[in-house]
XYZ file of C-alpha atoms in Angstrom:
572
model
C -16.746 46.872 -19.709
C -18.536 43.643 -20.185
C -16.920 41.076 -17.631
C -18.374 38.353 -19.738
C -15.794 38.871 -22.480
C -12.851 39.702 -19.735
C -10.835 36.914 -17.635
C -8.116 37.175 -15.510
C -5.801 34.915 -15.446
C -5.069 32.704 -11.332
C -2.188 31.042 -10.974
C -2.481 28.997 -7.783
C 0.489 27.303 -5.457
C -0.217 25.239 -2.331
C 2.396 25.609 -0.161
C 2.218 23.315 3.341
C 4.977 22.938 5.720
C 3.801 19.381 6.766
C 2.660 17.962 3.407
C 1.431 18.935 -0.027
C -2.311 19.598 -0.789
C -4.277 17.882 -4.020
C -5.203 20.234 -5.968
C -8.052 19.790 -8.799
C -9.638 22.182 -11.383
C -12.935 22.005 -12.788
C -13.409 22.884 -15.814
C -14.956 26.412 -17.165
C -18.806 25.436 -18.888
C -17.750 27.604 -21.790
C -15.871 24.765 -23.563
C -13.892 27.161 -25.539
C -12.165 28.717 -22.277
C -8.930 26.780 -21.593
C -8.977 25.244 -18.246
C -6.462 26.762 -15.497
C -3.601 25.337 -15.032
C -2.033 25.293 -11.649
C 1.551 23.523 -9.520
C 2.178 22.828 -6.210
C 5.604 23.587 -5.111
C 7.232 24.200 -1.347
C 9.635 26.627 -1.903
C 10.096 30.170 -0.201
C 7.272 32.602 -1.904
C 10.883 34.589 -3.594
C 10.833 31.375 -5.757
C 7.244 31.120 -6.800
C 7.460 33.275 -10.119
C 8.839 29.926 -11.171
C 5.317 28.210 -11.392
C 3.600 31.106 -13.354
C 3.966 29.639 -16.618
C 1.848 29.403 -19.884
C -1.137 31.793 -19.894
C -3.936 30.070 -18.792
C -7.598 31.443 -18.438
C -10.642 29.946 -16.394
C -14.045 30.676 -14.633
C -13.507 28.277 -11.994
C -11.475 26.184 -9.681
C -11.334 23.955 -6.861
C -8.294 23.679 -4.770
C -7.817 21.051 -1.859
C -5.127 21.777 0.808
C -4.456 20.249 4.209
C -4.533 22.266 7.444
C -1.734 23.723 9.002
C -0.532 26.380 11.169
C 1.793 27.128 7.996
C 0.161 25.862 5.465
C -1.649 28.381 2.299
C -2.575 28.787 -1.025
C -1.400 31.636 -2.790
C -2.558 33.251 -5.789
C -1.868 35.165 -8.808
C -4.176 37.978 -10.446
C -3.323 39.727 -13.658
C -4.387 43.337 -14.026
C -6.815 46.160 -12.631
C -9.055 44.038 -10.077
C -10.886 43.451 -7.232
C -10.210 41.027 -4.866
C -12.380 39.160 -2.132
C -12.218 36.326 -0.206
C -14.750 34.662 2.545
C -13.752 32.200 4.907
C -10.421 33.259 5.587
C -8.380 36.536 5.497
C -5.576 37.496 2.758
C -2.440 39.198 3.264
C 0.046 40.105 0.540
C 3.293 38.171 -0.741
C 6.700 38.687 -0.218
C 7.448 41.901 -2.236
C 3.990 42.537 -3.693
C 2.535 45.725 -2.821
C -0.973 45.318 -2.368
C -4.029 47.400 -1.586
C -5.265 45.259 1.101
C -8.353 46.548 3.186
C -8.496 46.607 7.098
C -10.718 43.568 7.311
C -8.384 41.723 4.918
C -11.246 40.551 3.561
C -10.817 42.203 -0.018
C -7.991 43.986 -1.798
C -8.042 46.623 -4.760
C -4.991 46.104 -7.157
C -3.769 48.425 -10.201
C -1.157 46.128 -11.710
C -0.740 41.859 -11.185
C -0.343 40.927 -7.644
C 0.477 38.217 -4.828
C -1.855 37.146 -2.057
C -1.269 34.430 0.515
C -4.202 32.997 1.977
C -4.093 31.000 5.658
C -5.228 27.194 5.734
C -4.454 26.826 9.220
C -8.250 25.107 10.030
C -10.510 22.669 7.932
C -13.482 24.502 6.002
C -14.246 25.790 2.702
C -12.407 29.473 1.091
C -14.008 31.205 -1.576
C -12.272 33.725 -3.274
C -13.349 35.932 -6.127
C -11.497 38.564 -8.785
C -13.764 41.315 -10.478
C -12.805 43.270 -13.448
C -12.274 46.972 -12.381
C -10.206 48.159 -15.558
C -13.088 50.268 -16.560
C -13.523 52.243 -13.306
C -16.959 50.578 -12.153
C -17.086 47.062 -10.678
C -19.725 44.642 -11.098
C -19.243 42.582 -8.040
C -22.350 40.331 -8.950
C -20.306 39.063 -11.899
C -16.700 37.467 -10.774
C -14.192 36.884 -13.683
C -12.942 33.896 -11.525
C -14.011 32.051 -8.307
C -11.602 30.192 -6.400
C -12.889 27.779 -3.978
C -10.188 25.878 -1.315
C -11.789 23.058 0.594
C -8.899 22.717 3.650
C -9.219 19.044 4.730
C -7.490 17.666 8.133
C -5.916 15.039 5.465
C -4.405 11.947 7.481
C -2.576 10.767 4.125
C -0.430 13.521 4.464
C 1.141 12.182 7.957
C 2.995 9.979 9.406
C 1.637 6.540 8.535
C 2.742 3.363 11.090
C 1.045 1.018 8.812
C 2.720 2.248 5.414
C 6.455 2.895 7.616
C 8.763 0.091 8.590
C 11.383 -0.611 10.989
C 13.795 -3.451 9.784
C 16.766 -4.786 12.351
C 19.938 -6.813 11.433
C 22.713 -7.794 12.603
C 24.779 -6.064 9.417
C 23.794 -3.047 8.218
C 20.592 -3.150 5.719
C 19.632 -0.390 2.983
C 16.112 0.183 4.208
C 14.476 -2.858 1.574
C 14.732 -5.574 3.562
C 11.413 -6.760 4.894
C 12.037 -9.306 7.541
C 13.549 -8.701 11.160
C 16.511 -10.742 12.150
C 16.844 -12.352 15.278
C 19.707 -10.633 16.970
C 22.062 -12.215 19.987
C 24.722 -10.293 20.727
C 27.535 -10.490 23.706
C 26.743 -8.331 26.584
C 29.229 -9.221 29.149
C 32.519 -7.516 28.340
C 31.490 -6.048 24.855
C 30.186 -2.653 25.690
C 29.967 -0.083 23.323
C 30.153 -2.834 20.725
C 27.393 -2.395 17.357
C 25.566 -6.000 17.631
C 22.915 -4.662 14.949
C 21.658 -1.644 12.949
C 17.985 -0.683 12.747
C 16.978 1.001 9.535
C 13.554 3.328 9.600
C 11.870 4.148 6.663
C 9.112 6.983 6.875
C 6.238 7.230 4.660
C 2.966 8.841 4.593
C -0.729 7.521 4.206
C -0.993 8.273 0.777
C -1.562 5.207 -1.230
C 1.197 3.003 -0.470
C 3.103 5.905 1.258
C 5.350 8.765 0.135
C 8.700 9.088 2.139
C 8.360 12.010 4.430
C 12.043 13.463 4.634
C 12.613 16.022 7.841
C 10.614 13.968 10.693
C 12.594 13.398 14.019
C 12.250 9.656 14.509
C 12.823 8.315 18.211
C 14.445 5.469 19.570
C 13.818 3.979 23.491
C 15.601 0.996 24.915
C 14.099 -0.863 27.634
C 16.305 -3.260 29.483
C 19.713 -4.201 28.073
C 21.983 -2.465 25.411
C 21.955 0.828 24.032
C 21.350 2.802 20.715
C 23.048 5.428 18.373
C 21.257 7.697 16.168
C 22.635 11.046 15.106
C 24.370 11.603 18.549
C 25.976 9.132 21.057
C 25.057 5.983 22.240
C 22.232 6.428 25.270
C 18.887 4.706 26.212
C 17.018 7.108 24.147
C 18.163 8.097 20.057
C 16.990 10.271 17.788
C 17.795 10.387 13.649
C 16.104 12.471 11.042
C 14.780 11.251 7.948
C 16.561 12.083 5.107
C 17.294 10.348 1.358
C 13.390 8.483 0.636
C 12.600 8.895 4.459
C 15.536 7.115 6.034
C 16.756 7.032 9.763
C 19.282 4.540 11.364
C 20.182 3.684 14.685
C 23.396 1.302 15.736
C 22.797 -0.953 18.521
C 25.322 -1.324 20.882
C 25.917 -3.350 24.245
C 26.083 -1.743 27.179
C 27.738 -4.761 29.249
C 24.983 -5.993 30.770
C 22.933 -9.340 29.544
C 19.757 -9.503 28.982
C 17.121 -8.760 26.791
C 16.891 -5.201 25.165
C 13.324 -3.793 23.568
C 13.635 -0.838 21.438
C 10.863 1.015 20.576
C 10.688 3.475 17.290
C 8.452 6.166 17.028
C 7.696 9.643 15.331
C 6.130 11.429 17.961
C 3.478 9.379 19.553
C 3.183 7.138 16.463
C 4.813 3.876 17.151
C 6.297 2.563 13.701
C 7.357 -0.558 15.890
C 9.457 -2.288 18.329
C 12.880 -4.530 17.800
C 14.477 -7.139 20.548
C 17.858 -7.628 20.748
C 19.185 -10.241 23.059
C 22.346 -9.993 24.913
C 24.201 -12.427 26.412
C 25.860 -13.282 29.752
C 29.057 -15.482 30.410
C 28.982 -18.852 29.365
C 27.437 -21.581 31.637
C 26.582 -24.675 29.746
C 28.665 -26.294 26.408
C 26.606 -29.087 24.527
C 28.563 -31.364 22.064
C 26.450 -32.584 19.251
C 27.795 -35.612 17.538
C 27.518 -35.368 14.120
C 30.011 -38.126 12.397
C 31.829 -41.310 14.100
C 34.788 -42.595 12.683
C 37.621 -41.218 11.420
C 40.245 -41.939 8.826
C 42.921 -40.948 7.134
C 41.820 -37.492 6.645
C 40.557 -35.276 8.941
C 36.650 -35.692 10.052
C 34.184 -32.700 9.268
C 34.564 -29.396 7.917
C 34.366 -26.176 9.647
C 31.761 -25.112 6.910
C 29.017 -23.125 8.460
C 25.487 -25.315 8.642
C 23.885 -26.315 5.064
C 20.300 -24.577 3.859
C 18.746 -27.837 5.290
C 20.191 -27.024 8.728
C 22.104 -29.947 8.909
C 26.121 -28.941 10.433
C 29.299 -29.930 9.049
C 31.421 -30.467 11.732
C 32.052 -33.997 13.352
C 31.027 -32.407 16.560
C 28.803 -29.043 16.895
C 28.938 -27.349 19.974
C 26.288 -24.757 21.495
C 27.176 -22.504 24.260
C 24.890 -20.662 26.366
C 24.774 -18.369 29.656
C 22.512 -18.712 32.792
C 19.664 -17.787 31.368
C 19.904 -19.923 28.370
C 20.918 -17.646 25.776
C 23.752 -18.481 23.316
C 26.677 -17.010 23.573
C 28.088 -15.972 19.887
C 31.323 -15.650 18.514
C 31.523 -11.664 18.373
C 35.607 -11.740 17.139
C 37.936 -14.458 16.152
C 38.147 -18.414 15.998
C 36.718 -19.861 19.576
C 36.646 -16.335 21.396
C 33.629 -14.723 22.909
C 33.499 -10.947 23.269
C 36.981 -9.042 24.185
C 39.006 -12.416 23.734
C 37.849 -13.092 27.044
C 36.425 -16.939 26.594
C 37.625 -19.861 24.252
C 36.893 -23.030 24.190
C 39.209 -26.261 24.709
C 38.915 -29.807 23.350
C 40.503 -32.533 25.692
C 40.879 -36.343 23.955
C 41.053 -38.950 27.024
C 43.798 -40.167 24.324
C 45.979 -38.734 22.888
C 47.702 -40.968 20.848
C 44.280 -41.640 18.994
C 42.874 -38.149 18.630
C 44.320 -34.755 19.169
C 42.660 -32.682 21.558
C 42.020 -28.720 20.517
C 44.112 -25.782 22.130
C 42.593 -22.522 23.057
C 42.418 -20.517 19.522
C 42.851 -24.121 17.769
C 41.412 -23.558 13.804
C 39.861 -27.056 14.589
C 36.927 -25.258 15.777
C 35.093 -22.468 14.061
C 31.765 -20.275 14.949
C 28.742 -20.267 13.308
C 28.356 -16.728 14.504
C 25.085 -17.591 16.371
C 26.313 -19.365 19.551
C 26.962 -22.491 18.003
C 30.469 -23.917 16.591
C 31.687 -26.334 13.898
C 34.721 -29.226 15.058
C 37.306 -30.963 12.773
C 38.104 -34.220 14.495
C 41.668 -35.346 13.664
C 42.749 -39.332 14.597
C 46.496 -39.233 15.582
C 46.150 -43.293 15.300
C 45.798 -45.215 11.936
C 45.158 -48.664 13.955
C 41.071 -49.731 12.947
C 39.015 -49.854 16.241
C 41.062 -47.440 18.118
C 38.936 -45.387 20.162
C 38.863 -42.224 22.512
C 36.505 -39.693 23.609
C 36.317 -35.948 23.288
C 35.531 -33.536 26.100
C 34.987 -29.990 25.311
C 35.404 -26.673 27.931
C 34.467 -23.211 27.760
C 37.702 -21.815 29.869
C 37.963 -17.436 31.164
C 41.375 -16.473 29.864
C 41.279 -13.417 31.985
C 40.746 -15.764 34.958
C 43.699 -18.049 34.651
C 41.841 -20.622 32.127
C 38.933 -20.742 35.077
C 36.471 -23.737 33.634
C 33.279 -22.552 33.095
C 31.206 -25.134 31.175
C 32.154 -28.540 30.241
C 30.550 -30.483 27.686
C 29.840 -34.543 27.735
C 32.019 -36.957 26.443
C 32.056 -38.020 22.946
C 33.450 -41.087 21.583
C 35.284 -41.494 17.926
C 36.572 -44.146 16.722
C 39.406 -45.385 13.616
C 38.306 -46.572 10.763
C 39.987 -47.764 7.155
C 39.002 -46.168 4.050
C 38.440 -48.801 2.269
C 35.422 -51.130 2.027
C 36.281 -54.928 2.123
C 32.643 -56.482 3.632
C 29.641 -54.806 2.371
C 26.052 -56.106 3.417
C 22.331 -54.979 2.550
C 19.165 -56.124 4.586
C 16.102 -54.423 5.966
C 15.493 -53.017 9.258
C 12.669 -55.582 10.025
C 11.992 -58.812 9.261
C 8.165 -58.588 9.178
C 6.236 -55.615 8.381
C 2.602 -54.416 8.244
C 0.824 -53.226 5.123
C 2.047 -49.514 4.303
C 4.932 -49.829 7.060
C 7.898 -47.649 6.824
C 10.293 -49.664 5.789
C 14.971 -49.121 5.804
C 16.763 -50.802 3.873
C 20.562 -50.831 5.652
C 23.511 -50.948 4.199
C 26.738 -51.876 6.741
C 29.932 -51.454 5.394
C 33.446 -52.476 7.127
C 36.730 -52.567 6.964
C 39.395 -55.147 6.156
C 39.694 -55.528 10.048
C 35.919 -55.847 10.560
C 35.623 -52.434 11.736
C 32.967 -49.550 10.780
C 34.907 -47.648 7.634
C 35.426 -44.154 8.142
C 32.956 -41.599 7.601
C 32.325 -40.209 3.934
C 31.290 -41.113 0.439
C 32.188 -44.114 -1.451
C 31.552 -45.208 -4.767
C 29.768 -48.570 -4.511
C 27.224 -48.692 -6.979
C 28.734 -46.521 -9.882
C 32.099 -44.283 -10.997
C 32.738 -41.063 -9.260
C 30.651 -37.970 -11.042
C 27.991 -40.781 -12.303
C 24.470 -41.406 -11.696
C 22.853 -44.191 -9.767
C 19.192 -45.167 -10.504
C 18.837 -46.908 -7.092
C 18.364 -50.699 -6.263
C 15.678 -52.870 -7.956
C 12.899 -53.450 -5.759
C 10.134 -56.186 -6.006
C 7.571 -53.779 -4.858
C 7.224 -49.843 -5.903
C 8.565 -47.102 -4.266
C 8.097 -43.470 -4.291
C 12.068 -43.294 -5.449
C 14.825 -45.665 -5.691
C 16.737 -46.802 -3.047
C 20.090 -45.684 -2.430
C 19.858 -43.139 -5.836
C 21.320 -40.103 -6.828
C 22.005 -37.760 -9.952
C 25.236 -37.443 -11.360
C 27.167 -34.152 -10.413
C 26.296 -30.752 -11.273
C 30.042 -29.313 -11.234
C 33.228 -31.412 -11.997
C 35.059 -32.343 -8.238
C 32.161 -32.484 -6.234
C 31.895 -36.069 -6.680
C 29.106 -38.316 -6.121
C 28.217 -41.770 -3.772
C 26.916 -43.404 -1.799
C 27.315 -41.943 2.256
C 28.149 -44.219 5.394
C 28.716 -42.181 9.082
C 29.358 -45.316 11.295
C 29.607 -47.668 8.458
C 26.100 -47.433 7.947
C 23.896 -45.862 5.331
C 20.331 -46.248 4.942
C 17.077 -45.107 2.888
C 13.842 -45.115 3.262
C 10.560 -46.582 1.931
C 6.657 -47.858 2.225
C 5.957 -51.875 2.386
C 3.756 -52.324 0.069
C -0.199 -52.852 1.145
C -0.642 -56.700 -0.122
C 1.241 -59.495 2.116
C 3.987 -61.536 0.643
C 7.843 -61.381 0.470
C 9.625 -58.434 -0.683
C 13.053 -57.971 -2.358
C 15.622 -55.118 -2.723
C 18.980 -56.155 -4.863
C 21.502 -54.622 -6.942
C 25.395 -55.196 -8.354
C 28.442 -53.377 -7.097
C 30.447 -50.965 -9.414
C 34.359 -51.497 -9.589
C 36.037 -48.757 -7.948
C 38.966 -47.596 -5.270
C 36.030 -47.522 -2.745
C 35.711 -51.409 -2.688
C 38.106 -54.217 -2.365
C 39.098 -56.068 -5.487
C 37.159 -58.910 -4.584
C 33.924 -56.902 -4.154
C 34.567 -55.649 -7.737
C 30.986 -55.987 -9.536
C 29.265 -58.915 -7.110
C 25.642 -58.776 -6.261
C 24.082 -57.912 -2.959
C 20.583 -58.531 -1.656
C 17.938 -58.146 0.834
C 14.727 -59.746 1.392
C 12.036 -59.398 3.662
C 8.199 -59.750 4.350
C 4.850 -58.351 4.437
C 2.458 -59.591 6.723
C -1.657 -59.253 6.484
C -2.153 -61.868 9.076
C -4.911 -60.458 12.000
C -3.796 -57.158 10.188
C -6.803 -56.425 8.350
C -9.072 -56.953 10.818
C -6.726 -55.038 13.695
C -6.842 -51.921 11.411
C -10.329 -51.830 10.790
C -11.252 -51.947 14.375
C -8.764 -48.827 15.178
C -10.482 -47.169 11.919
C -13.836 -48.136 13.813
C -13.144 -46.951 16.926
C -11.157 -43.440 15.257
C -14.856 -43.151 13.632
C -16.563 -43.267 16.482
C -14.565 -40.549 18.763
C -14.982 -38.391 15.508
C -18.558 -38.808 15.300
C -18.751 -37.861 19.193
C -17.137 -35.068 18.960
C -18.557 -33.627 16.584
C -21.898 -33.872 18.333
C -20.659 -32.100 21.123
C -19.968 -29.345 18.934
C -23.257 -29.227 17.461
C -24.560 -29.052 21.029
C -22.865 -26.106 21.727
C -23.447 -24.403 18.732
C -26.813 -25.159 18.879
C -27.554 -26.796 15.852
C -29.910 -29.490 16.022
């Protein structure tokens, strides 16, 4: 029989225990042959019937497939054949009787059959079927050749570059991208979770293909502890699992200090995480963010604003020895197992409350800093006392630990009754930053309290700033009406001042900054729609001449050092 008219028909499966092989076909030069098609699949060889499908027909094929000490291509042939294969050895599938001779180098079959072949080393596998349905075999003439090119393929592996190791102080669902700084209390708060590290495992194909399975590793070095798939310990392991996910909690162990976890698969380091622990407090700092209070109370306990600027009248940061902060791990003012809280003293009380242990008055920011609500007891303007905050062991009898400095509040009325504009300087140089000031007091003479008041329009309104003799880069003192109803717009004093900010001009001469009061609960009647103004002046005099020379001499370093770099660099 003419093997030139006769094909037998290779179905082909790569089947690798650490990764899947590319597999390619070239296509047969008689155009009319369909070209073989082929899957790769890594199921048990019972389960391989499954990928037999069609009937496809070819002359030749290329096959790529990592090495592996498990890892093989297996193959189909249809009919009466011959068998052979160089470069590596066959030996028969699960449940497929097979003719296989001694130096499993070739096979005689009667009826289709199942061969596995090894990949376990890089190099190239040719195997060939021959048509032996007419007794004689032309083994010069192969119905199909098979060639497997087994590759050592790194893209199949673990990849550190195309894996990531994210840690947070709340659990994260293995997207996030940036690590979080983590402080968490270490004294008195073991076998507390202070953060979870997520893993995600890909490979180094592409971009990376989760790699489900792998054992990933966790070590801690210094404090705290971590908790994969068993208990907490020094050393954690997870396995991948759901798009090449592993987690570990991480947990104090009691001690302060800085932990250093380090994740790897094997001896690939994905990457390394620092979690800082913290001691018992030793220093409290008291911020002062407002000044006077009124009627209502001062500051919010609002955590801090995108800008980073803190809501409180008074912000406090508490640290340990080493200078760590100390964060609020439970409730309102405690540290750890409500072992610490903190305790605002007022040097009077019949001015301003002081702030019991546990008092809602002061609230954490979660990161070793706290918010304080300032409440005056007195409603007399000018009335003044000073706060003093501590940092006290409640296991320990109220022990002191830390004790902040002194700040000073005063009482102020909440209404405006003397309102005056001017500039911070009388004379200024061309291009000077320039303030314009405006001091507001009470009927009493006294700063007003802290907070916004309408001066130049209604409440919820727009104000297009002052008028201004010279240009500015924006108006003083404007804003933009408000973007939700209640939030309220104005015009804000802490200490009965506000200010904003501005260039002099470049030519000399007087400037001007004026504007007219609105009517509104936030002035006294007799304020009601006057004008206020402020003047001051721009000076060239010996100016010119004084900035020219600093130009001159600026100019000359400049030119002197670059020289000297020329000199070194050798360029003439």
């Amino acid at each position: 029989m003419s093997t030139k008219t006769t094909f037998k028909r290779v179905a082909l499966i790569a089947v690798a225990s650490l990764g899947l092989g590319v597999l390619t076909s070239i296509a047969p030069a008689n155009a009319d042959i369909p070209e073989l098609t082929h899957g790769i699949i890594v199921n048990t060889p019972e389960t391989l019937e499954a990928a037999y499908t069609g009937d496809p027909v070819g002359s030749e094929v290329e096959v790529t497939q990592t090495s592996g000490a498990f890892n093989s291509v297996q193959i189909t042939v249809d009919g009466v054949s011959v068998v052979t294969v160089s470069g590596a050895t066959l030996s028969a599938a699960i449940g497929e009787p097979t003719a296989i001779e001694a130096d499993k180098k070739s096979a005689s079959q009667t009826a289709d059959s199942d061969y596995t072949i090894s990949t376990k080393t890089a190099g190239t596998i040719t195997v060939k079927s021959f048509d032996a349905a007419g007794g004689d075999v032309d083994l010069t003439s192969p119905v199909t050749t098979l060639t497997i090119t087994v590759t050592d393929a790194a893209s199949l592996k673990v990849s550190a570059a195309n894996s990531t190791s994210i840690i947070d102080s709340d659990a994260v669902d293995g997207t996030s991208t940036k690590d979080e700084t983590v402080v968490g209390v270490g004294i008195g708060n073991e076998g507390e979770q202070v953060a979870e590290i997520n893993v995600v495992i890909n490979n180094g194909d592409g971009a990376g293909d989760p790699m489900n399975g792998e054992t990933v590793t966790a070590v801690v070095s210094g404090a705290g502890l971590v908790q994969g798939g068993g208990v907490a310990a020094r050393v954690a392991t997870d396995e991948t699992a759901g798009g090449g996910l592993a987690s570990f909690s991480v947990q104090s162990d009691g001690t302060a200090g800085t932990g250093t976890i380090t994740i790897s698969v094997g001896k690939i380091v994905i990457g390394t995480e620092k979690v800082t622990f913290s001691g018992a407090p030793k220093t409290i700092t008291a911020t002062q963010n407002l000044k006077v209070a009124g009627a209502d109370p001062l500051g919010t306990t609002d955590a801090p604003n995108a800008d980073g600027s803190h809501n409180g009248a008074v912000t406090l940061t508490v640290k340990d020895k080493d200078g760590i902060l100390v964060p609020n791990a439970l409730d309102i003012t405690n540290f750890g197992d409500s072992k610490y809280k903190i305790v605002g003293t007022s040097s009077d009380k019949t001015i301003f409350e002081s702030m019991a242990k546990g008092d809602a008055d002061i609230s954490s920011n979660g990161d070793g800093t706290y918010e304080v609500v300032v409440n005056a007891v007195s409603t007399t303007s000018g009335k003044s006392a000073s706060l003093t905050f501590t940092v006290v062991d409640v296991n320990d009898d109220d022990a002191v630990l830390a004790t902040s400095s002194a700040v000073s509040f005063a009482v102020g009325g909440d209404e405006i009754a003397k309102l005056s504009l001017g500039f911070d300087k009388a004379v200024y140089a061309p291009g000077e930053k320039a303030k314009l000031v405006l001091t507001a007091k009470d009927s009493d003479g006294f700063a007003v309290a802290d907070g916004t008041y309408q001066v130049f329009a209604a409440d919820g309104d727009a104000f297009a700033g002052l008028s201004a003799s010279f240009a500015t880069t924006s108006a003083p003192f404007s804003y933009a009406a408000e973007e939700d109803p209640g939030d309220g717009t104005g015009t804000s004093f802490i200490g009965g001042v506000a200010t904003s900010s501005m260039f002099a001009p470049l030519v000399g001469g007087p400037i001007v900054a004026s504007g007219t009061l609105t009517t509104s609960g936030s002035l006294a009647t007799a304020l009601d729609g006057t004008d206020i103004e402020a003047s001051s002046t721009v000076s060239t005099s010996g100016g010119t001449a004084a900035q020219i020379t600093s130009l001159l001499k600026k100019i000359n370093a400049l030119t002197k050092l670059i020289a000297k770099i020329q000199k070194k660099l050798g360029i003439k």
